Coordinates of C-alpha atoms and ligand atoms in Angstrom, one line a residue:
X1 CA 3.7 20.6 8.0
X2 CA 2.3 22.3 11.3
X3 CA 4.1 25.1 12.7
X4 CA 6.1 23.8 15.5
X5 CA 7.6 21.0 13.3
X6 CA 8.4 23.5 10.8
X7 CA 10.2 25.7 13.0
X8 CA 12.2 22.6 14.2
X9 CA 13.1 20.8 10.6
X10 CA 13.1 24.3 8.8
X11 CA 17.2 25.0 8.9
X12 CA 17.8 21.3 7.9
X13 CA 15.3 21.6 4.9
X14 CA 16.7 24.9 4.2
X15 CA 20.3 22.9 4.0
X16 CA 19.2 20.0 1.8
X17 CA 17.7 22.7 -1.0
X18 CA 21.0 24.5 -0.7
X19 CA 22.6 20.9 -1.1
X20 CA 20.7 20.0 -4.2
X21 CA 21.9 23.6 -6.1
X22 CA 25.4 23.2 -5.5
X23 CA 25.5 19.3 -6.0
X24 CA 23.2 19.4 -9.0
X25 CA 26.4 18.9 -11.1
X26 CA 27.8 15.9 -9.6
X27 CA 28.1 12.9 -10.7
X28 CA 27.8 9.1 -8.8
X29 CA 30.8 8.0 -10.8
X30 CA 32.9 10.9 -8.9
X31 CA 31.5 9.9 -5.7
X32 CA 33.3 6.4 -6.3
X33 CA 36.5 7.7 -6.9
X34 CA 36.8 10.0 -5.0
X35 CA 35.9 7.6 -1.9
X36 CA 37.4 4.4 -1.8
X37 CA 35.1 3.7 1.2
X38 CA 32.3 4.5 -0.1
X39 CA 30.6 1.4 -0.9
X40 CA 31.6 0.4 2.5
X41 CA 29.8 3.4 4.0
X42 CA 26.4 3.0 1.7
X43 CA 25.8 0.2 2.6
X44 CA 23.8 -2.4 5.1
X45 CA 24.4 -6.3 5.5
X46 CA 21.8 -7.9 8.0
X47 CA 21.8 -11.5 8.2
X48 CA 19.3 -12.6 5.2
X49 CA 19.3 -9.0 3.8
X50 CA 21.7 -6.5 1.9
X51 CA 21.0 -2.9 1.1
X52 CA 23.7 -1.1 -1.4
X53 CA 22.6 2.1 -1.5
X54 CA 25.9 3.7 -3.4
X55 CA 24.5 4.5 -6.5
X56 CA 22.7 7.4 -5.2
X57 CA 23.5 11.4 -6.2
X58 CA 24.1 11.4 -2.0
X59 CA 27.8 12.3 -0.9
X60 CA 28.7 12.6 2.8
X61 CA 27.3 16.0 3.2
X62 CA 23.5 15.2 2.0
X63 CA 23.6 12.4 3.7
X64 CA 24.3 13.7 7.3
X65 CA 21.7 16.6 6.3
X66 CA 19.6 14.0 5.8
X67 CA 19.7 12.0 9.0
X68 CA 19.6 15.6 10.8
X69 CA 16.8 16.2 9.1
X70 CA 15.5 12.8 10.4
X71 CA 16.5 13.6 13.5
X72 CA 14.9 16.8 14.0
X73 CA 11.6 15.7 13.1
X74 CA 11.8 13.8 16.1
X75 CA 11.8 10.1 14.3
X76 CA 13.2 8.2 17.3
X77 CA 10.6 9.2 19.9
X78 CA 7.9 8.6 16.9
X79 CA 9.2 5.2 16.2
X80 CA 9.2 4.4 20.0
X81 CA 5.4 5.8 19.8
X82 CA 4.2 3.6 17.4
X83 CA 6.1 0.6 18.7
X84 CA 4.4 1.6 22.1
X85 CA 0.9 1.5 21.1
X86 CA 0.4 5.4 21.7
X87 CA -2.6 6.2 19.0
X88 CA -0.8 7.6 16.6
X89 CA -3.5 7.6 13.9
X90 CA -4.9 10.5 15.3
X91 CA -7.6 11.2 12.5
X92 CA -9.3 7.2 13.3
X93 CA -7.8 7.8 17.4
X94 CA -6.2 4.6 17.1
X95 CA -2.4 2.8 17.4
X96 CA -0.9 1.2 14.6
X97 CA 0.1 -1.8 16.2
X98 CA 1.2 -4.2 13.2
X99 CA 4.9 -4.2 14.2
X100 CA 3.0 -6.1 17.6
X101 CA 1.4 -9.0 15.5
X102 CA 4.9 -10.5 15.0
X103 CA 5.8 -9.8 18.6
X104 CA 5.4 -12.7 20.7
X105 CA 6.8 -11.4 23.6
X106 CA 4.7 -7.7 23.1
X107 CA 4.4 -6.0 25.9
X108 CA 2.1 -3.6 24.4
X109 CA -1.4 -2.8 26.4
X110 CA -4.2 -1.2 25.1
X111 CA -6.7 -0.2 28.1
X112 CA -5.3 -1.9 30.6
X113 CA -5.3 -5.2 28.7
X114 CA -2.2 -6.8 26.9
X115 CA -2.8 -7.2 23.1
X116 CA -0.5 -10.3 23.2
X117 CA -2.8 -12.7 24.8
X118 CA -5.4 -11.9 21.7
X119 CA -2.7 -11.8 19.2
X120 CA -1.4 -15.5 21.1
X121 CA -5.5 -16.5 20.5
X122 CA -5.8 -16.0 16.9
X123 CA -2.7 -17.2 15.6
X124 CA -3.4 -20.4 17.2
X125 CA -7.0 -20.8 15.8
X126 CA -5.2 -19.9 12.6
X127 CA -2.8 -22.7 13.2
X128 CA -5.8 -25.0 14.0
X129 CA -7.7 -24.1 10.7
X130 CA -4.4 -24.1 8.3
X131 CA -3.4 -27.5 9.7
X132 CA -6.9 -29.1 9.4
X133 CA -7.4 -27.7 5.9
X134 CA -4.4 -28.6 4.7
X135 CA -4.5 -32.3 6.0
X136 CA -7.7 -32.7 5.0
X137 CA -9.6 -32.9 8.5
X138 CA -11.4 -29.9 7.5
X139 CA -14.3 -31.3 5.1
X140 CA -16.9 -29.7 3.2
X141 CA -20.7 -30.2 3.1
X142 CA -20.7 -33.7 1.8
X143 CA -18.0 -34.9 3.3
X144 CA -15.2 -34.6 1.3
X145 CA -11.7 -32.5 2.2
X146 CA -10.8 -29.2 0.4
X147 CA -9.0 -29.0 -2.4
X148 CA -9.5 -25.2 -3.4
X149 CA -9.0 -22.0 -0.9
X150 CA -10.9 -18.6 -2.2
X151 CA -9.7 -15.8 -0.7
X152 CA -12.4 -12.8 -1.0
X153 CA -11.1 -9.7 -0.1
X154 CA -9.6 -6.4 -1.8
X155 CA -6.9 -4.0 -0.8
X156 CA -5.1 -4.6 2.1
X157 CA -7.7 -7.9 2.7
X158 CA -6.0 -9.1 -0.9
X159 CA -3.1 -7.4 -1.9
X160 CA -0.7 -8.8 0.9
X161 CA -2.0 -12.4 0.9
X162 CA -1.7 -12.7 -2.7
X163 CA 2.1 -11.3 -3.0
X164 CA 2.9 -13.6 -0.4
X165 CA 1.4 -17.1 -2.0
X166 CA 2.7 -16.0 -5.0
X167 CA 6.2 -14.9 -4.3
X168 CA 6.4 -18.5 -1.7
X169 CA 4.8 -20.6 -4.0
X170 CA 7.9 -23.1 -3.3
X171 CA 6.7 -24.2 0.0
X172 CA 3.1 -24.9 -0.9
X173 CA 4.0 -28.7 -1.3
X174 CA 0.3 -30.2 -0.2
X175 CA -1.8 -29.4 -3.7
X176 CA -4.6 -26.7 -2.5
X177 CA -4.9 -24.5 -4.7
X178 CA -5.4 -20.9 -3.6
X179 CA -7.3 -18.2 -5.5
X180 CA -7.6 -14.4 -5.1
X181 CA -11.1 -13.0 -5.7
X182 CA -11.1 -8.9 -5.6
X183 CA -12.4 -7.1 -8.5
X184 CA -16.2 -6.2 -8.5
X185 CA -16.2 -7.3 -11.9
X186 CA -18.0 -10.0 -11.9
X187 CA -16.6 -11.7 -14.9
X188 CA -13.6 -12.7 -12.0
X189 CA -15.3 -14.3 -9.6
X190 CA -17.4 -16.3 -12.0
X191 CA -14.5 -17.0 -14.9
X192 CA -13.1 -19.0 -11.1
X193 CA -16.2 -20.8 -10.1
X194 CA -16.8 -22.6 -13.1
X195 CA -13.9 -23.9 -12.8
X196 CA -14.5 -25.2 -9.1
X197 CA -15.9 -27.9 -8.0
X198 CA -18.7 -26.9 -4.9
X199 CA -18.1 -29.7 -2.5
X200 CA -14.1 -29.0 -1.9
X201 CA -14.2 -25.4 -2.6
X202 CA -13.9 -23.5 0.9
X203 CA -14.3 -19.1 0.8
X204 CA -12.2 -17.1 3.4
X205 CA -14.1 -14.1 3.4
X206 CA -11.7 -11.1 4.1
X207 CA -12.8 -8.2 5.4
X208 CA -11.6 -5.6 8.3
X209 CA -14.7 -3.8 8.1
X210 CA -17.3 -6.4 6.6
X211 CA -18.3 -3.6 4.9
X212 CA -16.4 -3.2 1.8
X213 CA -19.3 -3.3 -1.5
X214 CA -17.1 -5.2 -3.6
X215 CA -16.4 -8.0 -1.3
X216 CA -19.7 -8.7 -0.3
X217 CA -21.3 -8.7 -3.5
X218 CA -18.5 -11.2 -4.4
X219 CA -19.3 -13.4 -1.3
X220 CA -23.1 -12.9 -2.4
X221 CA -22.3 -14.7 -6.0
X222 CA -19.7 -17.6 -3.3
X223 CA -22.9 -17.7 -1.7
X224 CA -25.2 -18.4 -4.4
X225 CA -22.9 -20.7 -6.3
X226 CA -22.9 -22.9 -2.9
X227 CA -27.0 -22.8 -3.1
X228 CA -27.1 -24.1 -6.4
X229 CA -24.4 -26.7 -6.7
X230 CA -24.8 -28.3 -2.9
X231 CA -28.5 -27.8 -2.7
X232 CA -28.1 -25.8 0.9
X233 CA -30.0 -22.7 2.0
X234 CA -27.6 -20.9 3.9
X235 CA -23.8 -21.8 2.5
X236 CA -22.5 -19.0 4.6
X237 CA -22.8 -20.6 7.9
X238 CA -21.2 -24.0 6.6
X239 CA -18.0 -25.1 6.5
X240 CA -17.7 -24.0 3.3
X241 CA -16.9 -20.4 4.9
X242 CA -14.3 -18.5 6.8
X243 CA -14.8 -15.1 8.2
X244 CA -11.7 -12.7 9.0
X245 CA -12.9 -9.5 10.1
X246 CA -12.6 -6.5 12.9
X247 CA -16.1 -6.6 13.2
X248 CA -16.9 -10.0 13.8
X249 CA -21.0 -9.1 14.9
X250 CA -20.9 -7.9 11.1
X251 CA -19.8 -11.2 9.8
X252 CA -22.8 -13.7 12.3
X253 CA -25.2 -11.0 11.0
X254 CA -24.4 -12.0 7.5
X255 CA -24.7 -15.8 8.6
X256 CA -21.3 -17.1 9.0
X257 CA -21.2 -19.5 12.2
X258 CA -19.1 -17.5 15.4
X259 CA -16.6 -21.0 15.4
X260 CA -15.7 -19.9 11.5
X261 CA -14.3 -16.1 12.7
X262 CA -10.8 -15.2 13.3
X263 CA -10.8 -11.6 14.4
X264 CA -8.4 -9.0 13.9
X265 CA -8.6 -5.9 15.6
X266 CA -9.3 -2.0 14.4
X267 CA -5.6 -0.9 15.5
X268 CA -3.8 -3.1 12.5
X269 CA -4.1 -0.9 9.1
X270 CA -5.7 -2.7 6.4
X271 CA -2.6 -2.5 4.4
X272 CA -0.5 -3.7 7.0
X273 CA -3.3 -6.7 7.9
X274 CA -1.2 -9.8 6.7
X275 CA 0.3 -10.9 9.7
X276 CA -3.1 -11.1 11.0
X277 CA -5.7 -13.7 10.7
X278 CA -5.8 -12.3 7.2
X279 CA -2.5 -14.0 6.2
X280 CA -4.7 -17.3 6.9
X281 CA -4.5 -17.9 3.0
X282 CA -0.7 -17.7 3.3
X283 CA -0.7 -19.6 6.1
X284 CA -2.6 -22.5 4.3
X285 CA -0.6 -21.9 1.5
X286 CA 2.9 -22.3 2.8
X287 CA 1.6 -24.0 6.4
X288 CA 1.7 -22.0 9.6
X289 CA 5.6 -23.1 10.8
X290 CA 6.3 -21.0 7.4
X291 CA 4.0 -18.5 8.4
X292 CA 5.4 -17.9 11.8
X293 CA 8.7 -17.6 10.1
X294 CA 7.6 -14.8 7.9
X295 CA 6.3 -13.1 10.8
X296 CA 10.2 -14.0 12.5
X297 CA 11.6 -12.2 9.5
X298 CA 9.5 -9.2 9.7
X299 CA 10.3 -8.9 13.9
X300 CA 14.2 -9.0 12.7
X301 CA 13.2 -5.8 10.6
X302 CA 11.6 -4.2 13.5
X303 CA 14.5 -4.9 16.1
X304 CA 16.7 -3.8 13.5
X305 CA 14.6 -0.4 12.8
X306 CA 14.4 0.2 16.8
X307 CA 18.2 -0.4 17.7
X308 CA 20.2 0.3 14.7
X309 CA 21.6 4.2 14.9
X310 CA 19.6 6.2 12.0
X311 CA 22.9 6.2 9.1
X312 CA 22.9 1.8 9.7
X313 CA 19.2 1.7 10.0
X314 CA 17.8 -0.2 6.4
X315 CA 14.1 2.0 6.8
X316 CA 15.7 5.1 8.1
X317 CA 18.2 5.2 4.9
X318 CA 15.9 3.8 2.2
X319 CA 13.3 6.6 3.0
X320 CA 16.0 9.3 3.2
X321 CA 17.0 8.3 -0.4
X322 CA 13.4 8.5 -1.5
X323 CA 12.9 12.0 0.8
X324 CA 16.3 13.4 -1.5
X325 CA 14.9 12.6 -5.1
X326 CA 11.1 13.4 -4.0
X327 CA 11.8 16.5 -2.3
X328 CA 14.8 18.2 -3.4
X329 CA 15.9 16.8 -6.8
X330 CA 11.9 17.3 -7.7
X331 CA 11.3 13.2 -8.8
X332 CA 8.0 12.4 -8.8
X333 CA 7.8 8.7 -9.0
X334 CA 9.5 5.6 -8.0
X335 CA 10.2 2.3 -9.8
X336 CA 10.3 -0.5 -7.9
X337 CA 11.8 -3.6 -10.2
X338 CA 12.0 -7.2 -8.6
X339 CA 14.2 -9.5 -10.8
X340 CA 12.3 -12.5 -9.9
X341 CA 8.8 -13.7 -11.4
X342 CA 7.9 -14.8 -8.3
X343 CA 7.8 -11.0 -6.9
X344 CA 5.8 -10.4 -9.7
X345 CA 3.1 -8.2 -7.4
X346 CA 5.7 -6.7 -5.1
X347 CA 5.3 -3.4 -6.8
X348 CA 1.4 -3.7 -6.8
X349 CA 2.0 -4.4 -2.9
X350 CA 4.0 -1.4 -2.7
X351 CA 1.4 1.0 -4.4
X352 CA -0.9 0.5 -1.6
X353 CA 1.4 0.1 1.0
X354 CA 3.4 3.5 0.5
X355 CA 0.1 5.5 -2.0
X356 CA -2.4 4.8 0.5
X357 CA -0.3 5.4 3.6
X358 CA 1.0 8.7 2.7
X359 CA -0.7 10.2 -0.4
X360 CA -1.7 13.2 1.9
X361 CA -1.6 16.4 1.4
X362 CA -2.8 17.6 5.1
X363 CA -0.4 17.9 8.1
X364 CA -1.0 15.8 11.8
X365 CA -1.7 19.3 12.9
X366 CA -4.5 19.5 9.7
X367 CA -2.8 22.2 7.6
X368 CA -2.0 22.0 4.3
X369 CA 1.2 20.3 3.7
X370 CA 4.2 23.0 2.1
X371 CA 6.2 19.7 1.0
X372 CA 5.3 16.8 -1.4
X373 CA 4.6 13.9 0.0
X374 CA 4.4 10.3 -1.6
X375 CA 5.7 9.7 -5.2
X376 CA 3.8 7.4 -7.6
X377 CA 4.9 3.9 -7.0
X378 CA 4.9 1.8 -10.0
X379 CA 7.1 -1.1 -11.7
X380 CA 7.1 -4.7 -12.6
X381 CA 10.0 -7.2 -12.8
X382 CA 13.3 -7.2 -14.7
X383 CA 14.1 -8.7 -17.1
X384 CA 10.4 -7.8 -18.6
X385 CA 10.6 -4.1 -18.2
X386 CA 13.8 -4.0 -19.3
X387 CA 11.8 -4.3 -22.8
X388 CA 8.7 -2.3 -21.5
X389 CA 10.0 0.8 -19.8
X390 CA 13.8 0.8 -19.5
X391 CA 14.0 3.1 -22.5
X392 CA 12.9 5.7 -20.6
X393 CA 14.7 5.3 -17.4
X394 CA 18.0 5.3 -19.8
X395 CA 17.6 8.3 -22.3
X396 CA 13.5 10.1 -21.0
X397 CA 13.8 13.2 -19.4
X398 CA 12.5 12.1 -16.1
X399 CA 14.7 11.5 -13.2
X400 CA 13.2 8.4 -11.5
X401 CA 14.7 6.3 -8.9
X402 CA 15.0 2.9 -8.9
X403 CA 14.8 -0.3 -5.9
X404 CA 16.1 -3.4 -7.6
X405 CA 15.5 -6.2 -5.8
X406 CA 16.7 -9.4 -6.6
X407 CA 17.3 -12.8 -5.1
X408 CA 21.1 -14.6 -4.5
X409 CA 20.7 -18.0 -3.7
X410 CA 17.5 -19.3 -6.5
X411 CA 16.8 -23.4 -5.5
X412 CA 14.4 -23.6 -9.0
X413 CA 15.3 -23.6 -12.3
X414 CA 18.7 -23.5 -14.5
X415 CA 21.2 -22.0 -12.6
X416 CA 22.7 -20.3 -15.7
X417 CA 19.6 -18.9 -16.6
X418 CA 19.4 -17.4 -12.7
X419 CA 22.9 -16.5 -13.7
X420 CA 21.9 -14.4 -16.5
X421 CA 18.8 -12.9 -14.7
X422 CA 21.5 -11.2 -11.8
X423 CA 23.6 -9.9 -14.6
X424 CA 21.2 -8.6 -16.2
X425 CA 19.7 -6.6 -12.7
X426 CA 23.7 -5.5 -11.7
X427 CA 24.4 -4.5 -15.5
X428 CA 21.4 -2.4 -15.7
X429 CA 21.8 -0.8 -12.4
X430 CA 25.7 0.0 -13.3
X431 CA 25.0 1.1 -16.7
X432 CA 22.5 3.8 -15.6
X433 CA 25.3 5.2 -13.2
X434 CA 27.9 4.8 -16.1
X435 CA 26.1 6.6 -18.9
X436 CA 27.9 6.4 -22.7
X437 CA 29.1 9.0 -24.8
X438 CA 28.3 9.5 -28.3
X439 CA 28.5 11.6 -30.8
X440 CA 25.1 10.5 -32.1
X441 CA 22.9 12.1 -30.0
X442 CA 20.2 9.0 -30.3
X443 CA 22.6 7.1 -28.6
X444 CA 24.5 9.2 -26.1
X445 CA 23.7 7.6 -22.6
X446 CA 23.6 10.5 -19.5
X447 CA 24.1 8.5 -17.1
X448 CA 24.0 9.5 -13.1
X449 CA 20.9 7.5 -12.6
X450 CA 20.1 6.4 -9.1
X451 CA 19.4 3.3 -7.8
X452 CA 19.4 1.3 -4.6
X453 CA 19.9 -2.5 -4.6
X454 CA 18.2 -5.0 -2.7
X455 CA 19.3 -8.2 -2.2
X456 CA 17.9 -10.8 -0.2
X457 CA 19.7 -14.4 0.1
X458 CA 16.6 -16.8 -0.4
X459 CA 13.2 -16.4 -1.4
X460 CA 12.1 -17.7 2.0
X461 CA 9.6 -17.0 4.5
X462 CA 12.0 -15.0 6.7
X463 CA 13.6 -12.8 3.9
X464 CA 10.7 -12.2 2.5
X465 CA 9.3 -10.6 6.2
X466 CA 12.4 -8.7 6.4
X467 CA 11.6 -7.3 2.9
X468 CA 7.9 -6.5 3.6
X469 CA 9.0 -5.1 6.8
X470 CA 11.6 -3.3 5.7
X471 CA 9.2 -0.8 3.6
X472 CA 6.4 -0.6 5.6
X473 CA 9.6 1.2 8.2
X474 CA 10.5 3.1 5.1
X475 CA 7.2 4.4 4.4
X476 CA 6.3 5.5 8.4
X477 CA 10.3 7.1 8.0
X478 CA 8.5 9.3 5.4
X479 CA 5.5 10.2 6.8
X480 CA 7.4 11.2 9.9
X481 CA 9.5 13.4 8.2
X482 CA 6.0 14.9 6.5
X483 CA 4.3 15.3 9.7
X484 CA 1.5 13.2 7.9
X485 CA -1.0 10.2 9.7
X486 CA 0.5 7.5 7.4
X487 CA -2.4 5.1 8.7
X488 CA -5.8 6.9 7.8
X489 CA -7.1 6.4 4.3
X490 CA -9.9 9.1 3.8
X491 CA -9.4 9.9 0.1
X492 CA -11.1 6.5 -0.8
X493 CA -14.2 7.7 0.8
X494 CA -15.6 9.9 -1.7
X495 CA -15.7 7.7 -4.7
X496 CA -17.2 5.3 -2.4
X497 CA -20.3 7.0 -1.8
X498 CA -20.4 9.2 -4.8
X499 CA -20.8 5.1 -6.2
X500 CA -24.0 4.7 -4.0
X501 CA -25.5 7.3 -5.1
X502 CA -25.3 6.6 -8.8
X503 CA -26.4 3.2 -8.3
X504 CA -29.1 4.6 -6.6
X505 CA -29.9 7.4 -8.4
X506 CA -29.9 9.4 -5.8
X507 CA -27.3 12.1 -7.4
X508 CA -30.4 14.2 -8.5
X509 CA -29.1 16.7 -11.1
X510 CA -26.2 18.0 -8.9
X511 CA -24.0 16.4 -11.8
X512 CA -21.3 18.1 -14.2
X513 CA -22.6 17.3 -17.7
X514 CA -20.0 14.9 -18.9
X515 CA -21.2 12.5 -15.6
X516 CA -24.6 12.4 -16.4
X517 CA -23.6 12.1 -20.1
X518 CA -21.4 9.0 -19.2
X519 CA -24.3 8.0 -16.8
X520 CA -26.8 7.8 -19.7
X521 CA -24.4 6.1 -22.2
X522 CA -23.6 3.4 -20.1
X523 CA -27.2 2.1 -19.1
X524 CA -26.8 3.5 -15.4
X525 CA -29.4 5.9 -16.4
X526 CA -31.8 6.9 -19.2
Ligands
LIG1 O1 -9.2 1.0 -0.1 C1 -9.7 1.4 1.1 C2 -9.7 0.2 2.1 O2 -10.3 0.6 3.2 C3 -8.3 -0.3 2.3 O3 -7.5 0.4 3.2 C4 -8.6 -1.7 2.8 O4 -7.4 -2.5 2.8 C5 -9.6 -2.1 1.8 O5 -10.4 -0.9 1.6 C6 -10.5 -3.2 2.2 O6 -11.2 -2.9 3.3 P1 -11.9 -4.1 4.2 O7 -10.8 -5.0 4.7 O8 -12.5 -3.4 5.3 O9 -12.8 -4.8 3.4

């Protein structure tokens, strides 16, 4: 934290560690009867989206420390920075202008120009390529209309997408099927491909940087695949391939033709990259009507975060919770547990989104940090885990907090067994507040475990933009409070390169032993 912000936020951390010693004994269950009002005051009802956020160890007094301590690290003028377009990733000297992507009426500029006539540009060429792919007008080489959509891309150029399809699989009535190619492993891509037939199978090559090793070598096997089974020297610059990149001279280098680009632009994050042109697999997937919705759900999220006051904002309040546990009840991680299949990557999602943004340990001023930052974000969906790792949420020594999320109104499947699936989530999430007594210590039940609730009323393209939207707030909320860049990513670098240079041999013998030992055993060297 740099000096000046610790000198302004230093009484109101000082009050929240006094705060955690004398309210280390207290118990949820206390808070409840003791305020009749209380579930009234923890909570947050926004059309499409419900926060309960009760069943925290928060009573009134760590809560208004809280939002002071929000307040004094000066959160409202840094929301209204990033909103603005000021560059707020200081480290890349660049704004972090995702919240503008869903703003048709932005009024952001960036040098002089206004970023809405691009933004305006590419969503209808995305419109234009989504609608002719999906009804067929879009044909490959020999003629024929697409029935398979690759998406090649990793991180942030994967991650998004693929929760998305996945999670809004319902309203992907027209029979493309969609793949998600990531992993360098080759044994991915080409497990796929045999599987595909050449002729309908189209690539959207994903790639802010058209740099990234393991997505070109993955377009490289695309490539050859299309050379073999359509008898065509260069593949790339057919139909048979979209480009969606920030560096768009990158992407003609490598062959693709300049009318198969949709551009985004260096101010959107990787992470935060699918309401770009690289949501143009969701957009095929769902059709672009239900994209544009999810991009409607996501604004309602940011006009919510920029008007609501900071104790009825869902971002402000979700990151103070996490800011309590992390920083002064010393939690280290964070279990986020969808109960719905369908949000089945949500907590993958999250890791990057909240791991990447603000697993930092330098301040904006570039000292060391004297606070944690991010926890580990980890999960998977209820009921599974509740026969995976509910054990130790119940009776391990860990305090971890919990997000359920679950969805109200279900349009698939039986309704009792949708019945039993939101039972189970609010029984779970009342039973780790209640705790049991028993003499037998094996099964005496503490209790007094937090959790916050999410509920969201469909699975539809607008809840689900609120949702996303909701923690990408939540996770800025906390790096503001850090005085971290939430929207740099440097700590990926190193392995990067330290990669090159094994594969090149160029590490010489500057080596520890058990690297060059590893090095020889696995054939990368002799
Ligand atoms: O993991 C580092 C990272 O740069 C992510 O931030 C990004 O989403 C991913 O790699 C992919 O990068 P690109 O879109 O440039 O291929």
């Amino acid at each position: 934290m740099s000096a000046s912000s610790q000198k302004n936020t230093s009484s109101a951390w000082k009050a929240l560690t006094s705060l955690a010693k004398s309210t280390a004994e207290d118990s949820i269950q206390d808070y409840f009867s003791s305020d009749p009002m209380r579930l009234e005051h923890y909570s947050i009802d926004l059309p499409g989206l419900y926060l309960d956020f009760s069943k925290n160890r928060i009573n009134n007094d760590v809560f208004k420390a809280l939002i002071n301590l929000a307040q004094l690290s000066s959160l409202e003028g840094k929301r209204a920075s990033m909103f603005h377009g000021d560059p707020i990733n200081i480290t890349e000297r660049q704004p972090a202008l995702h919240t503008a992507l869903r703003d048709q009426e932005s009024k952001v500029e960036i040098n002089g120009v206004p970023v809405v006539n691009q933004i305006t540009r590419q969503l209808l060429k995305m419109r234009n390529c989504s609608d002719a792919i999906r009804s067929g007008t879009w044909t490959g080489n020999t003629g024929e209309p697409i029935t398979d959509v690759v998406n090649i891309g990793i991180g942030g150029s994967d991650l998004g997408p693929k929760m998305v399809c996945e999670a809004l699989d319902e309203f992907g009535e027209t029979g493309l099927n969609i793949h998600f190619i990531s992993n360098v492993d080759g044994s991915e891509i080409s497990k796929l491909l045999a599987t595909l037939n050449a002729e309908t199978t189209l690539f959207i090559v994903c790639s802010k940087s058209f740099t990234t090793q393991e997505t070109l070598l993955n377009t490289n096997a695309a490539v050859s695949w299309l050379q073999r089974n359509l008898d065509i020297d260069s593949p790339q610059g057919s139909s048979h391939f979209i480009a969606i990149t920030a560096a768009p001279q990158a992407a003609i280098k490598f062959g693709v033709d300049p009318a198969n680009i949709l551009e985004f632009w260096n101010w959107v994050g990787g992470r935060y990259s699918l309401w770009s042109a690289i949501g143009l697999s969701i957009s095929v997937a769902i059709g672009h009507d239900n994209f544009e919705k999810l991009l409607e759900g996501a604004k309602a999220m940011d006009d919510h975060f920029l008007s609501a006051p900071l104790d009825k904002s869902m971002p402000v309040v979700l990151a103070l919770t996490g800011i309590w546990y992390n920083n002064f009840l010393g939690a280290e991680s964070i279990a986020i547990v969808p109960y719905c299949e369908r949000l089945g990557l949500f907590p993958a999602y999250l890791q990057q989104l909240d791991m990447e943004s603000n697993g930092k340990s330098t301040t904006l001023s570039g000292l060391a940090v004297r606070n944690t930052t991010a926890p580990v974000v980890w999960g998977q969906t209820g009921t599974n885990g509740q026969h995976a790792f509910f054990q130790l949420l119940h009776q391990g020594t860990r305090l971890i907090p919990i997000d359920f999320v679950a969805i109200v109104k279900e349009n698939r499947g039986d309704p009792f067994q949708h019945k039993v699936l939101l039972a189970s989530m609010v029984a779970q999430a009342a039973a780790l507040v209640k705790g049991e007594v028993s003499d037998k210590a094996h099964q005496h039940y503490s209790g007094n475990k937090p959790s916050n609730t999410l509920l969201l009323d469909e699975l539809n393209p607008h809840c689900l933009g609120m949702l996303i939207a909701l923690y990408e707030h939540k996770v800025f909320v906390q790096g503001v409070i850090w005085d971290i860049n939430s929207f740099d990513q440097w700590g990926v670098e190193l392995g990067k390169r330290l990669t090159t240079l094994l594969l090149t041999d160029e590490s010489g013998n500057d080596l520890d032993p058990s690297t060059r030992d590893l090095m020889r055993r696995s054939g990368l060297r002799d």
